[in-house]
Each structure stands twice: as C-alpha cells, then as structure tokens.
Short mmCIF file of C-alpha atoms in Angstrom, two decimals:
data_model
loop_
_atom_site.label_atom_id
_atom_site.label_comp_id
_atom_site.label_asym_id
_atom_site.label_seq_id
_atom_site.Cartn_x
_atom_site.Cartn_y
_atom_site.Cartn_z
CA MET A 205 -45.91 18.20 37.09
CA HIS A 206 -43.77 15.13 37.81
CA ALA A 207 -43.22 12.56 35.08
CA PRO A 208 -44.99 9.26 35.86
CA LEU A 209 -42.83 6.77 37.71
CA ILE A 210 -43.88 4.16 35.16
CA PRO A 211 -44.88 5.60 31.76
CA PRO A 212 -48.30 4.48 30.48
CA GLU A 213 -46.80 2.37 27.69
CA ALA A 214 -44.89 0.33 30.27
CA LEU A 215 -47.86 -0.35 32.57
CA PRO A 216 -49.38 -3.81 32.25
CA ALA A 217 -53.07 -4.69 32.42
CA THR A 218 -54.48 -4.01 35.87
CA GLY A 219 -57.34 -6.50 35.91
CA THR A 220 -57.81 -10.21 36.55
CA LEU A 221 -56.57 -12.57 33.84
CA ILE A 222 -58.95 -15.43 33.03
CA GLY A 223 -59.08 -17.35 29.76
CA GLY A 224 -56.83 -14.86 28.01
CA GLU A 225 -58.97 -11.83 28.94
CA TRP A 226 -58.29 -9.10 31.51
CA LEU A 227 -61.44 -8.56 33.56
CA ASP A 228 -62.26 -5.47 35.61
CA SER A 229 -63.86 -5.43 39.04
CA PRO A 230 -65.47 -2.70 41.17
CA ARG A 231 -62.85 -2.56 43.93
CA ARG A 232 -59.31 -1.35 43.33
CA PHE A 233 -56.21 -1.15 45.47
CA PRO A 234 -53.25 1.20 45.02
CA VAL A 235 -49.72 0.29 44.08
CA THR A 236 -47.23 2.75 45.54
CA ASP A 237 -43.61 3.54 44.76
CA LYS A 238 -41.68 2.12 47.69
CA TYR A 239 -39.14 4.96 47.73
CA THR A 240 -41.25 8.06 47.05
CA GLY A 241 -44.56 6.80 48.40
CA GLN A 242 -46.28 8.15 45.29
CA PRO A 243 -49.09 6.17 43.65
CA VAL A 244 -47.98 4.17 40.63
CA ALA A 245 -51.19 2.47 39.55
CA GLU A 246 -54.50 1.08 40.72
CA VAL A 247 -55.19 -2.62 40.32
CA CYS A 248 -58.58 -4.33 40.24
CA GLU A 249 -59.10 -6.59 43.24
CA THR A 250 -60.30 -9.98 42.08
CA THR A 251 -63.82 -10.82 43.24
CA ARG A 252 -64.93 -14.07 44.86
CA GLU A 253 -66.79 -14.99 41.67
CA GLN A 254 -63.71 -14.30 39.55
CA VAL A 255 -61.56 -16.55 41.76
CA ALA A 256 -64.02 -19.38 41.21
CA LEU A 257 -64.09 -18.68 37.47
CA ALA A 258 -60.28 -18.64 37.31
CA VAL A 259 -60.03 -22.06 38.94
CA ARG A 260 -62.89 -23.48 36.90
CA THR A 261 -61.38 -22.24 33.63
CA THR A 262 -57.91 -23.61 34.36
CA HIS A 263 -59.38 -26.90 35.55
CA GLN A 264 -61.29 -27.27 32.28
CA ALA A 265 -58.12 -26.56 30.32
CA VAL A 266 -56.22 -29.31 32.13
CA GLN A 267 -59.11 -31.74 31.64
CA ALA A 268 -59.00 -31.04 27.90
CA GLY A 269 -55.28 -31.83 27.84
CA ALA A 270 -52.02 -29.93 27.77
CA PRO A 271 -50.02 -29.20 24.62
CA ALA A 272 -47.24 -31.65 23.81
CA PRO A 273 -44.02 -31.29 25.81
CA HIS A 274 -42.03 -29.82 22.91
CA LEU A 275 -44.73 -27.20 22.43
CA ARG A 276 -44.68 -26.29 26.12
CA ALA A 277 -40.91 -25.99 25.93
CA ALA A 278 -41.17 -23.70 22.92
CA VAL A 279 -43.55 -21.39 24.80
CA LEU A 280 -41.19 -21.13 27.74
CA ARG A 281 -38.18 -20.42 25.51
CA ARG A 282 -40.13 -17.79 23.60
CA ALA A 283 -41.17 -16.20 26.91
CA ALA A 284 -37.51 -15.87 27.87
CA GLU A 285 -36.84 -14.04 24.62
CA LEU A 286 -39.82 -11.73 25.13
CA ILE A 287 -38.77 -10.87 28.67
CA GLU A 288 -35.48 -9.63 27.27
CA THR A 289 -37.31 -7.42 24.76
CA ARG A 290 -39.39 -5.97 27.62
CA ARG A 291 -36.52 -5.78 30.10
CA GLU A 292 -36.92 -2.03 30.60
CA HIS A 293 -40.60 -2.42 31.49
CA PHE A 294 -39.90 -5.17 34.00
CA VAL A 295 -37.08 -3.16 35.55
CA MET A 296 -39.23 -0.04 35.87
CA ALA A 297 -42.02 -2.05 37.48
CA MET A 298 -39.74 -3.74 40.04
CA VAL A 299 -37.88 -0.53 40.91
CA ALA A 300 -41.21 1.16 41.59
CA GLU A 301 -43.35 -1.48 43.28
CA ALA A 302 -40.63 -3.60 44.95
CA GLY A 303 -38.07 -0.86 45.63
CA PHE A 304 -35.35 -2.82 43.83
CA THR A 305 -32.18 -1.05 42.81
CA LEU A 306 -31.42 -1.05 39.10
CA ALA A 307 -28.80 -3.74 39.66
CA ASP A 308 -31.19 -5.97 41.61
CA ALA A 309 -33.99 -5.51 39.07
CA ASN A 310 -31.73 -6.35 36.12
CA GLY A 311 -30.40 -9.35 38.02
CA GLU A 312 -33.97 -10.54 38.53
CA VAL A 313 -34.59 -10.34 34.78
CA ASP A 314 -31.36 -12.22 34.01
CA ARG A 315 -32.28 -15.02 36.38
CA ALA A 316 -35.86 -15.18 35.11
CA MET A 317 -34.62 -16.02 31.63
CA VAL A 318 -32.43 -18.80 33.04
CA THR A 319 -35.38 -20.23 34.99
CA LEU A 320 -37.58 -20.24 31.90
CA ASN A 321 -34.99 -22.02 29.78
CA LEU A 322 -34.25 -24.57 32.52
CA SER A 323 -37.98 -25.27 32.76
CA ALA A 324 -38.18 -25.69 28.99
CA ASP A 325 -35.41 -28.29 29.23
CA GLU A 326 -37.40 -30.21 31.84
CA ALA A 327 -40.57 -30.19 29.76
CA VAL A 328 -38.94 -32.43 27.16
CA ARG A 329 -37.07 -34.76 29.50
CA LEU A 330 -39.63 -35.44 32.21
CA VAL A 331 -39.66 -39.22 32.29
CA GLY A 332 -40.19 -42.04 34.73
CA GLU A 333 -37.89 -44.97 35.45
CA MET A 334 -37.66 -48.72 35.02
CA VAL A 335 -38.52 -50.95 37.96
CA PRO A 336 -36.12 -53.92 38.47
CA PHE A 337 -38.71 -56.67 38.92
CA ALA A 338 -36.04 -59.32 38.36
CA ALA A 339 -34.96 -58.72 41.94
CA SER A 340 -38.13 -60.48 43.19
CA PRO A 341 -38.36 -64.27 42.81
CA GLY A 342 -41.19 -65.19 40.47
CA ALA A 343 -41.49 -61.67 39.05
CA GLU A 344 -38.45 -61.74 36.78
CA LYS A 345 -40.52 -61.77 33.58
CA ARG A 346 -42.47 -58.68 34.50
CA LEU A 347 -41.76 -55.35 32.87
CA GLY A 348 -42.45 -52.26 34.96
CA PHE A 349 -41.92 -48.55 34.54
CA THR A 350 -43.24 -45.31 35.91
CA GLN A 351 -44.79 -42.40 34.05
CA ARG A 352 -45.42 -38.87 35.23
CA PHE A 353 -48.63 -36.93 34.69
CA PRO A 354 -49.63 -33.37 35.62
CA VAL A 355 -51.42 -32.96 38.94
CA GLY A 356 -53.94 -30.48 37.49
CA VAL A 357 -54.40 -26.91 38.66
CA VAL A 358 -51.42 -25.43 40.51
CA CYS A 359 -52.09 -22.39 42.68
CA ALA A 360 -48.96 -20.22 43.06
CA ILE A 361 -48.98 -17.65 45.86
CA THR A 362 -45.85 -15.56 45.55
CA PRO A 363 -43.86 -12.96 47.55
CA PHE A 364 -42.91 -9.33 47.01
CA ASN A 365 -39.17 -9.81 47.38
CA SER A 366 -38.73 -11.69 44.09
CA PRO A 367 -41.76 -10.73 42.01
CA LEU A 368 -40.45 -12.19 38.75
CA ASN A 369 -37.96 -15.01 39.29
CA THR A 370 -39.63 -16.66 42.29
CA VAL A 371 -42.93 -16.45 40.40
CA LEU A 372 -41.31 -18.23 37.47
CA HIS A 373 -39.87 -20.91 39.76
CA LYS A 374 -43.50 -21.85 40.35
CA VAL A 375 -45.27 -21.02 37.07
CA ALA A 376 -42.66 -22.29 34.59
CA PRO A 377 -42.10 -25.79 36.06
CA ALA A 378 -45.83 -26.17 36.59
CA TYR A 379 -46.54 -25.50 32.91
CA ALA A 380 -43.51 -27.55 31.83
CA ALA A 381 -45.15 -30.51 33.59
CA GLY A 382 -48.45 -29.89 31.79
CA ASN A 383 -50.34 -28.17 34.60
CA ALA A 384 -52.45 -25.04 34.48
CA VAL A 385 -51.63 -22.26 36.93
CA VAL A 386 -53.61 -19.77 38.98
CA LEU A 387 -51.13 -17.12 40.10
CA LYS A 388 -51.71 -14.73 42.98
CA PRO A 389 -48.84 -12.25 43.15
CA SER A 390 -48.15 -10.26 46.30
CA ALA A 391 -50.48 -7.28 46.64
CA PHE A 392 -47.31 -5.19 47.05
CA THR A 393 -46.04 -6.19 43.60
CA PRO A 394 -48.96 -7.00 41.29
CA LEU A 395 -47.61 -5.21 38.21
CA THR A 396 -44.63 -7.48 37.63
CA GLY A 397 -46.91 -10.51 37.76
CA ALA A 398 -49.27 -8.90 35.25
CA LEU A 399 -46.36 -8.09 32.92
CA LEU A 400 -45.31 -11.73 33.11
CA GLY A 401 -48.86 -12.81 32.26
CA GLU A 402 -48.80 -10.64 29.15
CA VAL A 403 -45.46 -12.14 28.10
CA LEU A 404 -46.58 -15.74 28.61
CA LEU A 405 -49.73 -15.20 26.55
CA ALA A 406 -47.71 -13.50 23.82
CA ALA A 407 -45.31 -16.45 23.87
CA GLY A 408 -48.16 -18.79 23.04
CA MET A 409 -49.28 -20.25 26.37
CA PRO A 410 -52.86 -21.46 25.85
CA PRO A 411 -55.18 -18.91 27.51
CA GLY A 412 -56.85 -21.50 29.71
CA PHE A 413 -53.56 -22.56 31.26
CA LEU A 414 -52.87 -19.29 33.09
CA ALA A 415 -55.01 -17.15 35.37
CA ILE A 416 -53.82 -14.22 37.46
CA VAL A 417 -55.82 -13.04 40.44
CA GLN A 418 -54.93 -9.90 42.37
CA GLY A 419 -55.51 -8.89 45.97
CA GLU A 420 -54.71 -9.55 49.60
CA GLY A 421 -54.13 -12.95 51.13
CA ASP A 422 -56.90 -12.50 53.69
CA SER A 423 -59.48 -12.24 50.92
CA VAL A 424 -58.29 -13.57 47.56
CA GLY A 425 -55.84 -15.99 49.15
CA SER A 426 -58.53 -17.44 51.41
CA TRP A 427 -60.91 -17.85 48.48
CA LEU A 428 -58.25 -19.79 46.59
CA LEU A 429 -57.90 -22.17 49.53
CA ALA A 430 -61.62 -22.91 49.37
CA GLU A 431 -61.45 -24.02 45.72
CA GLN A 432 -61.34 -27.81 45.74
CA ASP A 433 -60.31 -28.08 42.08
CA VAL A 434 -56.88 -26.73 43.01
CA ALA A 435 -54.64 -29.81 43.18
CA PHE A 436 -51.38 -28.25 44.37
CA TYR A 437 -50.44 -25.11 46.33
CA THR A 438 -46.96 -23.66 46.01
CA PHE A 439 -46.25 -20.81 48.43
CA THR A 440 -43.37 -18.58 49.41
CA GLY A 441 -43.95 -16.43 52.48
CA SER A 442 -44.29 -16.53 56.24
CA THR A 443 -44.50 -19.67 58.34
CA ARG A 444 -47.74 -18.36 59.86
CA VAL A 445 -49.47 -18.20 56.47
CA GLY A 446 -47.87 -21.48 55.41
CA ARG A 447 -49.59 -23.24 58.30
CA ILE A 448 -52.95 -21.80 57.23
CA ILE A 449 -52.46 -23.01 53.66
CA GLN A 450 -51.34 -26.45 54.78
CA GLN A 451 -54.33 -26.86 57.06
CA ALA A 452 -56.74 -25.87 54.29
CA ALA A 453 -55.04 -28.07 51.69
CA GLY A 454 -55.78 -31.26 53.58
CA LEU A 455 -54.68 -34.21 51.46
CA ARG A 456 -53.86 -32.00 48.49
CA ARG A 457 -50.19 -31.52 47.83
CA THR A 458 -48.15 -28.43 48.70
CA GLN A 459 -44.67 -26.96 48.45
CA MET A 460 -43.75 -24.41 51.12
CA GLU A 461 -40.81 -22.02 51.29
CA LEU A 462 -41.35 -20.27 54.59
CA GLY A 463 -39.58 -18.24 57.29
CA SER A 464 -35.88 -18.26 57.99
CA ILE A 465 -33.09 -17.02 60.22
CA ALA A 466 -30.07 -17.73 58.06
CA SER A 467 -26.65 -18.27 59.62
CA THR A 468 -23.14 -18.07 58.22
CA LEU A 469 -20.02 -19.16 60.10
CA VAL A 470 -16.55 -17.73 59.47
CA CYS A 471 -13.74 -19.89 60.81
CA ALA A 472 -10.24 -18.70 61.70
CA ASP A 473 -8.79 -20.10 58.46
CA ALA A 474 -11.37 -18.47 56.18
CA ASP A 475 -10.22 -16.60 53.07
CA LEU A 476 -11.47 -13.14 54.08
CA GLU A 477 -10.74 -11.60 50.70
CA ARG A 478 -13.47 -13.85 49.30
CA ALA A 479 -15.69 -13.99 52.35
CA ILE A 480 -16.16 -10.32 53.23
CA PRO A 481 -17.80 -9.10 49.99
CA LYS A 482 -19.93 -12.23 49.80
CA ILE A 483 -21.17 -11.80 53.37
CA ALA A 484 -21.85 -8.08 53.03
CA ASN A 485 -23.78 -8.48 49.80
CA ALA A 486 -25.67 -11.52 51.07
CA GLY A 487 -26.80 -9.67 54.18
CA LEU A 488 -27.58 -6.29 52.67
CA ARG A 489 -28.68 -6.73 49.04
CA LYS A 490 -32.36 -6.20 48.27
CA ALA A 491 -32.34 -4.28 51.57
CA GLY A 492 -31.92 -7.59 53.38
CA GLN A 493 -35.35 -8.74 52.20
CA VAL A 494 -34.25 -12.20 51.10
CA CYS A 495 -35.22 -15.34 52.98
CA THR A 496 -31.61 -16.53 52.96
CA SER A 497 -30.03 -13.15 53.84
CA VAL A 498 -27.18 -13.54 56.30
CA GLN A 499 -28.62 -12.44 59.64
CA ARG A 500 -26.65 -14.44 62.23
CA LEU A 501 -22.94 -14.14 61.49
CA TYR A 502 -20.68 -16.29 63.67
CA VAL A 503 -16.99 -15.31 63.50
CA HIS A 504 -14.07 -17.03 65.22
CA GLN A 505 -12.84 -14.96 68.14
CA SER A 506 -9.32 -14.66 66.71
CA ILE A 507 -10.54 -12.74 63.64
CA ALA A 508 -13.76 -11.20 64.97
CA GLU A 509 -12.47 -7.63 65.20
CA GLU A 510 -10.84 -7.81 61.76
CA VAL A 511 -14.01 -9.17 60.17
CA ALA A 512 -16.13 -6.53 61.88
CA GLN A 513 -13.86 -3.74 60.65
CA ARG A 514 -13.77 -5.07 57.11
CA LEU A 515 -17.53 -5.43 57.01
CA VAL A 516 -18.00 -1.86 58.26
CA GLU A 517 -15.62 -0.60 55.57
CA TYR A 518 -17.42 -2.58 52.88
CA ALA A 519 -20.86 -1.48 54.09
CA ALA A 520 -19.72 2.14 53.76
CA THR A 521 -19.37 1.59 50.00
CA LEU A 522 -23.00 0.47 49.67
CA ARG A 523 -24.99 3.62 49.11
CA ALA A 524 -28.55 3.52 50.45
CA GLY A 525 -31.35 5.59 48.98
CA ASP A 526 -33.08 6.19 45.64
CA PRO A 527 -33.21 2.88 43.75
CA ARG A 528 -33.31 4.73 40.42
CA ASP A 529 -29.82 6.10 41.05
CA PRO A 530 -27.34 3.69 39.40
CA ALA A 531 -24.96 4.24 42.33
CA THR A 532 -27.50 2.98 44.89
CA ARG A 533 -26.90 -0.51 46.25
CA VAL A 534 -29.46 -0.64 49.08
CA GLY A 535 -32.96 0.53 48.26
CA PRO A 536 -36.07 0.92 50.40
CA LEU A 537 -37.87 -1.74 52.37
CA ILE A 538 -41.24 -2.80 51.08
CA SER A 539 -43.02 -0.27 53.31
CA GLU A 540 -42.22 2.46 55.78
CA GLN A 541 -43.98 0.38 58.42
CA SER A 542 -41.47 -2.44 57.80
CA ALA A 543 -38.60 0.03 58.10
CA ILE A 544 -39.97 1.42 61.37
CA ARG A 545 -40.24 -2.12 62.75
CA ALA A 546 -36.65 -2.97 61.79
CA GLU A 547 -35.37 0.32 63.22
CA GLY A 548 -37.14 -0.47 66.49
CA TRP A 549 -35.51 -3.90 66.69
CA MET A 550 -32.07 -2.35 66.20
CA GLN A 551 -32.67 0.30 68.85
CA GLU A 552 -33.95 -2.38 71.20
CA ALA A 553 -30.77 -4.43 70.71
CA VAL A 554 -28.49 -1.46 71.38
CA ALA A 555 -30.46 -0.57 74.48
CA ALA A 556 -29.89 -4.14 75.71
CA GLY A 557 -26.12 -3.90 75.28
CA ALA A 558 -25.40 -4.60 71.61
CA ARG A 559 -22.78 -2.51 69.81
CA LEU A 560 -23.92 -0.62 66.72
CA LEU A 561 -20.90 -0.80 64.43
CA CYS A 562 -22.45 1.13 61.55
CA GLY A 563 -25.78 2.19 60.11
CA GLY A 564 -29.02 1.97 62.04
CA ARG A 565 -30.44 5.21 60.66
CA ARG A 566 -33.76 5.33 58.81
CA ASP A 567 -35.03 7.79 56.20
CA ARG A 568 -38.68 6.96 55.53
CA SER A 569 -38.56 3.41 54.11
CA VAL A 570 -34.77 3.31 53.64
CA ILE A 571 -32.48 1.88 56.34
CA GLU A 572 -28.72 2.26 56.06
CA PRO A 573 -26.69 -0.97 55.95
CA THR A 574 -26.40 -1.95 59.59
CA ILE A 575 -23.93 -4.15 61.45
CA ILE A 576 -24.51 -5.00 65.10
CA ALA A 577 -22.16 -6.91 67.40
CA ASP A 578 -22.93 -8.76 70.61
CA ALA A 579 -26.70 -8.73 70.18
CA PRO A 580 -28.44 -10.30 73.19
CA GLY A 581 -29.37 -13.92 72.68
CA ASP A 582 -33.03 -13.26 73.41
CA GLY A 583 -33.28 -10.08 71.31
CA ARG A 584 -35.42 -9.90 68.21
CA VAL A 585 -32.48 -9.09 65.88
CA TRP A 586 -31.06 -12.48 66.88
CA CYS A 587 -34.18 -14.60 67.38
CA GLN A 588 -36.63 -13.38 64.73
CA GLU A 589 -36.36 -12.90 60.97
CA ALA A 590 -35.30 -9.28 60.46
CA PHE A 591 -35.96 -8.91 56.69
CA ALA A 592 -33.86 -5.73 56.73
CA PRO A 593 -30.28 -4.74 55.80
CA LEU A 594 -28.87 -6.01 59.08
CA LEU A 595 -25.98 -8.28 60.05
CA ALA A 596 -25.76 -9.46 63.69
CA LEU A 597 -22.18 -10.54 64.45
CA ARG A 598 -21.22 -12.87 67.29
CA PRO A 599 -17.74 -14.29 68.06
CA PHE A 600 -17.17 -17.96 68.87
CA ASP A 601 -14.32 -20.11 70.17
CA ASP A 602 -15.98 -23.52 70.01
CA PHE A 603 -17.02 -24.61 66.52
CA ASP A 604 -19.40 -27.24 67.85
CA ALA A 605 -21.13 -24.65 70.03
CA ALA A 606 -21.49 -22.33 67.02
CA LEU A 607 -23.08 -25.12 64.99
CA ALA A 608 -25.48 -25.86 67.84
CA SER A 609 -26.39 -22.17 68.11
CA ALA A 610 -27.07 -21.94 64.37
CA ASN A 611 -29.35 -24.96 64.67
CA ASP A 612 -31.14 -23.44 67.65
CA THR A 613 -33.98 -21.75 65.78
CA PRO A 614 -37.31 -23.12 64.55
CA TYR A 615 -36.07 -22.60 60.99
CA GLY A 616 -33.76 -24.44 58.62
CA LEU A 617 -33.56 -22.94 55.15
CA SER A 618 -29.90 -22.25 54.39
CA ALA A 619 -26.53 -21.87 56.09
CA GLY A 620 -23.00 -21.05 55.01
CA VAL A 621 -19.54 -21.92 56.36
CA PHE A 622 -16.19 -20.40 55.40
CA THR A 623 -13.26 -22.72 56.16
CA GLN A 624 -10.28 -24.35 54.47
CA ASP A 625 -10.48 -27.40 56.76
CA ILE A 626 -12.17 -30.34 55.01
CA ASP A 627 -12.97 -32.14 58.26
CA ARG A 628 -14.61 -29.04 59.67
CA ALA A 629 -16.56 -28.52 56.44
CA LEU A 630 -17.84 -32.10 56.46
CA LYS A 631 -18.79 -31.82 60.11
CA ALA A 632 -20.83 -28.70 59.32
CA ALA A 633 -22.54 -30.50 56.44
CA ARG A 634 -23.49 -33.38 58.73
CA THR A 635 -24.52 -31.23 61.69
CA LEU A 636 -26.30 -28.16 60.37
CA ARG A 637 -29.97 -28.96 59.96
CA PHE A 638 -30.74 -26.76 56.99
CA GLY A 639 -32.09 -27.49 53.53
CA THR A 640 -28.82 -26.15 52.07
CA VAL A 641 -25.34 -26.02 53.62
CA GLN A 642 -22.83 -24.07 51.55
CA ILE A 643 -19.08 -24.37 52.09
CA ASN A 644 -17.04 -21.25 51.33
CA GLU A 645 -20.26 -19.47 50.43
CA THR A 646 -22.88 -17.61 52.40
CA SER A 647 -26.35 -18.83 53.20
CA SER A 648 -27.70 -16.63 50.42
CA ALA A 649 -25.91 -17.98 47.34
CA ARG A 650 -28.37 -19.58 44.94
CA SER A 651 -28.20 -20.89 41.40
CA ASP A 652 -31.56 -21.41 39.72
CA VAL A 653 -30.65 -24.94 38.62
CA MET A 654 -30.17 -26.26 42.16
CA PRO A 655 -32.76 -27.83 44.48
CA PHE A 656 -33.91 -25.20 46.95
CA GLY A 657 -36.06 -25.68 50.02
CA GLY A 658 -35.97 -25.89 53.78
CA VAL A 659 -36.67 -28.09 56.77
CA LYS A 660 -38.37 -27.52 60.12
CA ASP A 661 -40.50 -24.34 60.11
CA SER A 662 -38.84 -23.21 56.87
CA GLY A 663 -41.13 -25.57 54.99
CA PHE A 664 -40.68 -28.55 52.67
CA GLY A 665 -40.53 -29.45 49.03
CA LYS A 666 -38.06 -28.18 46.45
CA GLU A 667 -37.83 -25.40 43.94
CA GLY A 668 -35.43 -25.57 41.02
CA PRO A 669 -37.08 -26.58 37.72
CA ALA A 670 -35.82 -30.17 37.59
CA TYR A 671 -37.09 -30.79 41.11
CA ALA A 672 -40.27 -28.73 41.00
CA VAL A 673 -41.63 -30.48 37.90
CA ARG A 674 -41.46 -33.77 39.78
CA GLU A 675 -43.24 -32.29 42.77
CA MET A 676 -45.98 -31.07 40.44
CA THR A 677 -46.60 -34.42 38.76
CA GLU A 678 -48.22 -37.70 39.77
CA GLU A 679 -46.14 -40.83 39.38
CA ARG A 680 -47.95 -43.84 37.93
CA LEU A 681 -46.56 -47.37 37.88
CA VAL A 682 -47.29 -49.47 34.79
CA ILE A 683 -46.66 -53.26 34.92
CA PHE A 684 -46.73 -55.80 32.07
CA ASN A 685 -46.94 -59.43 33.16
CA PRO A 686 -46.45 -61.66 30.10
#
C-alpha cells in the first residue's frame, strides 16, 4: 500500500468555512495529485444556500465594524508566523494539488510571509490626504481632508498557479483595509486555500471576516456574482471569465488580473551572463504556468544564434518530472489535458515551419522545457497564451519593429528589455503598452511590494498591498468651513 501523498495530519478541513465553522455538503469533488494522478482528498462543494450564508455572514460582520487597524495588523503578522510553523503542510499541499516543485512551493511560502507583513504595515498607515483649499479664491479658510473606509465584502476568486501568495495579495490587503472576505480558491487547488483559512483563524481573524467557498466557477462562482452584498470582486484568471465578472458586477468595483502574452526583448548589447538564466527561469519555472512567463522572446539578429544555444544549454540543466524530487525544476502542468493542448500547439508550430531547438516531449502531464525558433506569426504558440514551459524565439534587426510586434496582442501585462543603452531603454518604457516594463529584467520578475496589474485585455487595477488597500477602500472628503 502506498503512503498517502498528504498525510492525514497535514490535510486541512475540506468543507465550507462560514462564521468560523467548517460546514459539510452533500456533493464532493476530488483533488488529484498533478504528477501521479492519484486522488489526494475530496472536498465538499459549497451549496447555493451556503454561498448566500457566507456573503450574509461577512456582510453582517462588516456592518458591525472591523477591529482597530493595529489589531488587524497584529493578526496578519501572527498569520505570517504561523505559516512558517506549518510550512511543511503548505509545501506538501502545493506539490500535490498544484504540481509545484519543492523549490517553487517553498518560494511561495516565503513570498506569502512577505505579503502578509507588507499588508500589516498598510493596515496602520492607511490614511487620506489634505486638500489645498487655499488655491481657490474665497475658500482659503476651509480645511479639507480625505479619509478611507472599507468597501464592505470583498469576493476573491483566485487561480491555481499561485494558490497561496496570489490569494494573500487579495485577502490580506482586503482585511488590512477593514473589509471582510469571501474567498473562492481554484477548484484545482482548494486545499492550500483551506490551510490558509485555518491559519488566519488561528491568528485571530474574527470568524465573521473570512468565508471560504469551494467549487467550480460555473456554479459557485456564478452564485457569488449574484450576491448583491458583495461590494468588490478581485479576480485573477482568464480574460473570458473576467468579462463575465465585470458584466455581472455592474457599478460595483472590481480588480482584474487577466490573460497575457508576455514579451522580453534582448538587444545586441545585453549582458547575456545575466540575461540567459533570468530568461530561462522566467519562461520555464512553474512549468510556464505564470501569467508573466516569457513566451515571446525577441533577440537581436547579431546574437540570436548565441542566445538560442545558451538557452538550450541552460534548459538542459532543468530536470522535468516528479516535483517531490529535490532535483526537479520543472514539474507537471495542472492537468494532463493542459499538457496535451500545449504539446499540440508545439507540434502545430513545427509542422508550419518552426524549429524545435529542444524539448517538446510530453510524459502524461509533464512537458520538457521547450524552445522554439521561427514560430509562424499566426501560430498559437505566438498568438495565444501558452501557459506551458515554452519559449518562442524570434530574431529582429529593427528595435522599433520589435516594440511594435510586442505591442501587437490584445494583452498588456508585463514586458522586459535587456539593453545597456539608456535611450533605447527609455524608448521601450515610453512605447511598450504594458502595465509593467522592466529594464534588464524579464517580464516575469515581481517583488510583492510593487504595484502589479495590466492594461488592455490583461485587466485593470493593482495588486501589491499598498496599492490594493486603496483599491479596496472608499475615499471620503471631509470639509470644515469656519
């Protein structure tokens, strides 16, 4: 008999969290190990009635009033400490249900603690600003300032590819601002969200300020959209689903981090010793399942062959396979179906004339790190988000044309440029229509303190605790007229 992939003592509650209690329901859905395909757990699917109860309970908690800012900060700091004490449990959950390698899972835990502490900082320094009424003739004696108040119930709908830290980029700033949260984790990765719920309650978050509902977007997600007491929706996922949420939200506020085709440009003067490992890791880590993963890689013609060779050599050092093996650097995709899709796109590109420089092979849900050159401009590996360990390399001679090509997608989340030329760097910053433009970094470099969000079909609004807390508050102007 095989040992359980997650031992019983490490498994979180598998119900719906409402008012500090985990509630069962008749229907259950399986959680599978993304590498072995074996069942890991069964989770109760939240019922329609439980969704309504979750929103009603959190709404009542907000109406009664949030704890003082210093108390909210203390909860978030204590949660960071508790996550460290349960690190092994979080890692086991993410390796199993998300397919993360040990390195990626531990990195997720490290970043989660940073996000919690940053959010705690914001809880105690969330203030408004003075209004300079003296600038208006006749109003110089007035005193005006703004204050910020919580919006109410925040509904967080979160993705499988960052089941802890992205969740905390929504939950922690929301609570720091005094809001209550209804969290719906991805149905692929419900256990990590449940573990986080246990930690937040243990850290002292008032039970009414957190609910966790589990299930698919077509059912539970749709029911959440129908609940009018939700004041704010924060979502990370596909542009298609983002449009559905935005339409349902109406005049209610939202923050959307949606689809992407991320580009990175490597100019002739780039420092390749720095650039190559950054590009390879940014395109292939987490099996390429990161919204900012380098997919389009533009390389100046004069160094294109050298860059291609170096990337192939580096990719050969990234072992793909069992995420529980400490030597593994590229684990499985979220499902075998996703891997089959990505494999088909690669085969389609090669059939249309692209060169397969390395990789391309699939073993169940694992795809080897893959580098393709000269992909056709209308092929799916170039024109659609791959969400797989795939780099599509294309040479360029004209920097302006490369910038225009990078801009020529419906998306605009993040881009990177490697160059030593300050004029070229500034031109890229002015020209690339992306939420983030990184110089001498890839599209996929992110610090949790920074503002993060996209433009165009990549969405709007910002993550990053200092920015998210302001999105999740209402600004009120107060004027004294002596």
